[in-house]
Amino acid sequence: MSKAEHDKKPGKAGGLPSLTSTVKHIFRSEQLRANLYNLKRANQDKGFDCPGCAWGDKKEGLIQFCENGAKAIAWESTAKTIDRTFFDQHSVSYLRKQSDFWLEYQGRLAEPLVYDASTDKYQPISWDDAFGLIAQSLNMLESAKQLELYTSGRASNEAAYLYQLFGRMFGTNNFPDCSNMCHEASGVALNQSVGVGKGTVTLDDFDQADAIFVFGQNPGSNHPRMMNALRSAARKGCKIVTFNNLKEVALERFASPQDPMELLTPMATKISHAYFTPKLGGDMAAIRGMVKYMLEQDEIAKEKGTKRVIDEVFVTEHTQSIEEYIKAVSNTPWSKICEQSGLSQKDIEQAAKIYLSADKVICTWAMGLTQHKHSVISIQEIVNLQLLRGNLGKPGAGLCPVRGHSNVQGNRTVGINEKPKSAFIDALNQRFSSNFDKEPGHNTYHAIKAMASGESKVLICLGGNIAAAAPDTQLTCDAIANCDLTVQISTKLNRSHLYPGKQALILPCLGRTELDRQASGEQAITVEDTFSMVHASMGKIEPASPHLKSETAIVCGIAAATLANSNINWQQLADDYCHIRDLIEQTIPGFSQFNERIAQPGGFYLGNNARELVFDTTSGKAQFSATKLPEKLIAEQFSDKSDSKHSLLTLQSMRSHDQYNTTIYGYDDRYRGISNNRSVLFINEKDANKLGFADGDLVDITSVWENNETRTVSGFTLCFYEIPRGNVAAYYPETNPLVPLDSVGDESYTPTSKAIAVYLSQSESSRIL
Ligand SMILES: Nc1nc2c(c(=O)[nH]1)N[C@H]1C(S)=C(S)[C@@H](COP(=O)(O)OP(=O)(O)OC[C@H]3O[C@@H](n4cnc5c(=O)[nH]c(N)nc54)[C@H](O)[C@@H]3O)O[C@H]1N2
Ligand SMILES: Nc1nc2c(c(=O)[nH]1)N[C@H]1C(S)=C(S)[C@@H](COP(=O)(O)OP(=O)(O)OC[C@H]3O[C@@H](n4cnc5c(=O)[nH]c(N)nc54)[C@H](O)[C@@H]3O)O[C@H]1N2
Ligand SMILES: [Mo]
């Protein structure tokens, strides 16, 4: 790929190309009519919740989908299926050599499958035999704690609730989930600081904010419906300030496909009023700088007797430990702030001035903040900033971690948690006359370690693709294959199916768009969006195959077969999901009259104590966190491993515009000007020149870690790009082999996917996948 080829970064995001791409993906699904029908019903009242991201919507207006939501829908709802003939033709070893794109592109899984080690092939198995095999294997375990129950955030509230109930009844709290690799740091930070692990804003707040600060997030590709909220805010004069390592075009200029002028002409809405490009991991320093400036201004105001900069009333009434925090800020010199953030004092002061000019500020963030070693304290620095000005508990202001998977937040709410709160276990114990364990179980990091060492023996996955999504790919795949039994509940073939344990099952399930018929009739499921709105979702098209079961029915099937003596009628729950919602209502706060309230258009708001300025923290107040900036960021930490040949850079792994996590829809990244290649490494021209590389050169990327460990991926094309010196970027999951399993966030255990210390070398060959 030459420079000319990738130098096609568009002048704006959205617009006509977005519509064209939507149409292309709908055609490719080979189910035109069904998918046009699907799109009409996406995110509508009595429709289904888009299986794309967790952004909320107002359930009004004709169109509530975006380009990438349409891709997700068309990808799930394809006419292509793979059944026994496909698996008879292809061994697992053969399938392993295929790309992630190819695997999923073959179509929907059509019937339950069991792995036969003697032929290295999957073959059909009946549902009853599959459940029987699981029950037998689980009941042979020496300890219930040898079971790992992974969840990906697409599962419904109903399936997830029963899944955790089954796990706890069986006797394990091992609930590794995708959230451990995603927004875990947000949960940990917010729980400590404001007593609730979720965002405090609702969609309406975006209409009222005077400023919105967007940290480490690429909504143009990953939350395109958020672009409507940002666009409409910007047009009303709200100041949007972006902190992103890369200049993401949608955050610069966005054209709504629903605005005829912006659709058909070069016109677009300017989104960011100011755009800062900090170094990877530099956000905490940048925010600390903003606060330092604000406190300096506050001192001046005090001297002059003018209006204070900090909101004294709010700070006194609602917060704790401001003195320690002010001390920590004054102990942080500007030199350290500028060096670590990569921004000048002038830039940081400009950001602070915009912040101060606004009465109501929302701060949003995503993976650019959560996937670092110091993510928890970085997010707490956002909270500190917001607390100083009372930007919490009033309309148009607050904290907004923008969630990933469409129901990842709901999964947590209904109990997918390896560290269950004591009150939740008490409620379950009371309802089910049980004595469930309160000891923390395994998160994703601990689960992979336990499977690798042989301590855990069975892995069941409710969706997702842990083999490709988790770090340290080789180690993770070996860990999965080390199990006695692996069970994947999936819609499509993926890499996690190709590392079977001694025994392995693939259990194919219904997707969101499909009709879910049970004994009592057609079922709705429920989900919770990033704004804590819970609503029903109902698919309406015929399932891809008559042999599919719903996730809920599969969980009930496993539980009924395994737990011979449980006091629950699992079949009755599978027959009518209203009964599951009754159980949720009886054991989880906020769900009173659950079945009645999901009948309301738009569903209902779960509520958020911090928004009401009620703080479930130890002090009963919102907590300032007085931490120091990290001494060193990752590449500095390993500076002893850096020499003229191996100059260390910091790599972030991110999503292209054409993927949904490990699901690859195509090889383009339109908004970054990339076509037909995913093995790309974005690099600053000056860094490349210094290292003796030219644009388009092929390189191998090697990461460094403790004890001289290295990990290498080969055949990446260099792409000169506007990126801070010392930083490089490439796509996930291709770069996951580079992330050492032990490189995790403090307290969050989230893989540091946005901070990998690497060096480059000339490549011998180009990548095959
Ligand atoms: N179409 C589509 N939608 C999706 C997904 C998808 O894969 N495809 N995934 C879903 C999921 S599970 C999630 S969690 C979300 C993810 O949504 P995002 O968080 O937007 O995902 P990433 O691609 O990881 O993007 C990280 C962004 O942060 C920037 N960044 C990286 N490191 C830093 C840093 O240190 N500081 C700053 N300031 N910026 C940084 C990157 O340049 C990039 O713009 O999207 C969800 N929605
Ligand atoms: N290096 C690096 N690694 C990362 C990240 C990163 O930014 N960089 N991001 C992390 C993040 S934020 C996340 S959330 C994780 C994602 O981790 P996961 O959630 O485990 O991965 P996905 O790629 O979303 O899972 C895709 C698979 O889910 C299955 N599936 C799709 N729809 C359904 C459904 O309705 N039901 C069921 N049962 N299965 C379904 C399909 O078989 C598909 O192959 O990856 C993490 N890994
Ligand atoms: Mo995520």
Short mmCIF file of N, CA and C and ligand atoms in Angstrom, two decimals, residues 182 367 404-405 655 661, ligand 3:
data_model
loop_
_atom_site.label_atom_id
_atom_site.label_comp_id
_atom_site.label_asym_id
_atom_site.label_seq_id
_atom_site.Cartn_x
_atom_site.Cartn_y
_atom_site.Cartn_z
N CYS A 182 -12.77 -4.00 29.36
CA CYS A 182 -13.44 -2.86 28.72
C CYS A 182 -13.57 -1.70 29.71
N MET A 367 -12.45 3.69 25.72
CA MET A 367 -11.26 2.84 25.88
C MET A 367 -9.92 3.58 25.95
N GLY A 404 -19.67 -0.13 25.86
CA GLY A 404 -19.42 -0.77 24.59
C GLY A 404 -20.57 -1.63 24.12
N HIS A 405 -20.55 -2.90 24.50
CA HIS A 405 -21.58 -3.85 24.07
C HIS A 405 -22.96 -3.36 24.48
N ARG A 655 -10.02 -0.02 17.24
CA ARG A 655 -10.96 -0.55 16.25
C ARG A 655 -10.91 0.24 14.96
N ASN A 661 -15.55 -5.31 17.45
CA ASN A 661 -14.60 -6.06 18.28
C ASN A 661 -13.89 -7.10 17.42
MO MO B 3 -16.04 -3.07 25.24
#
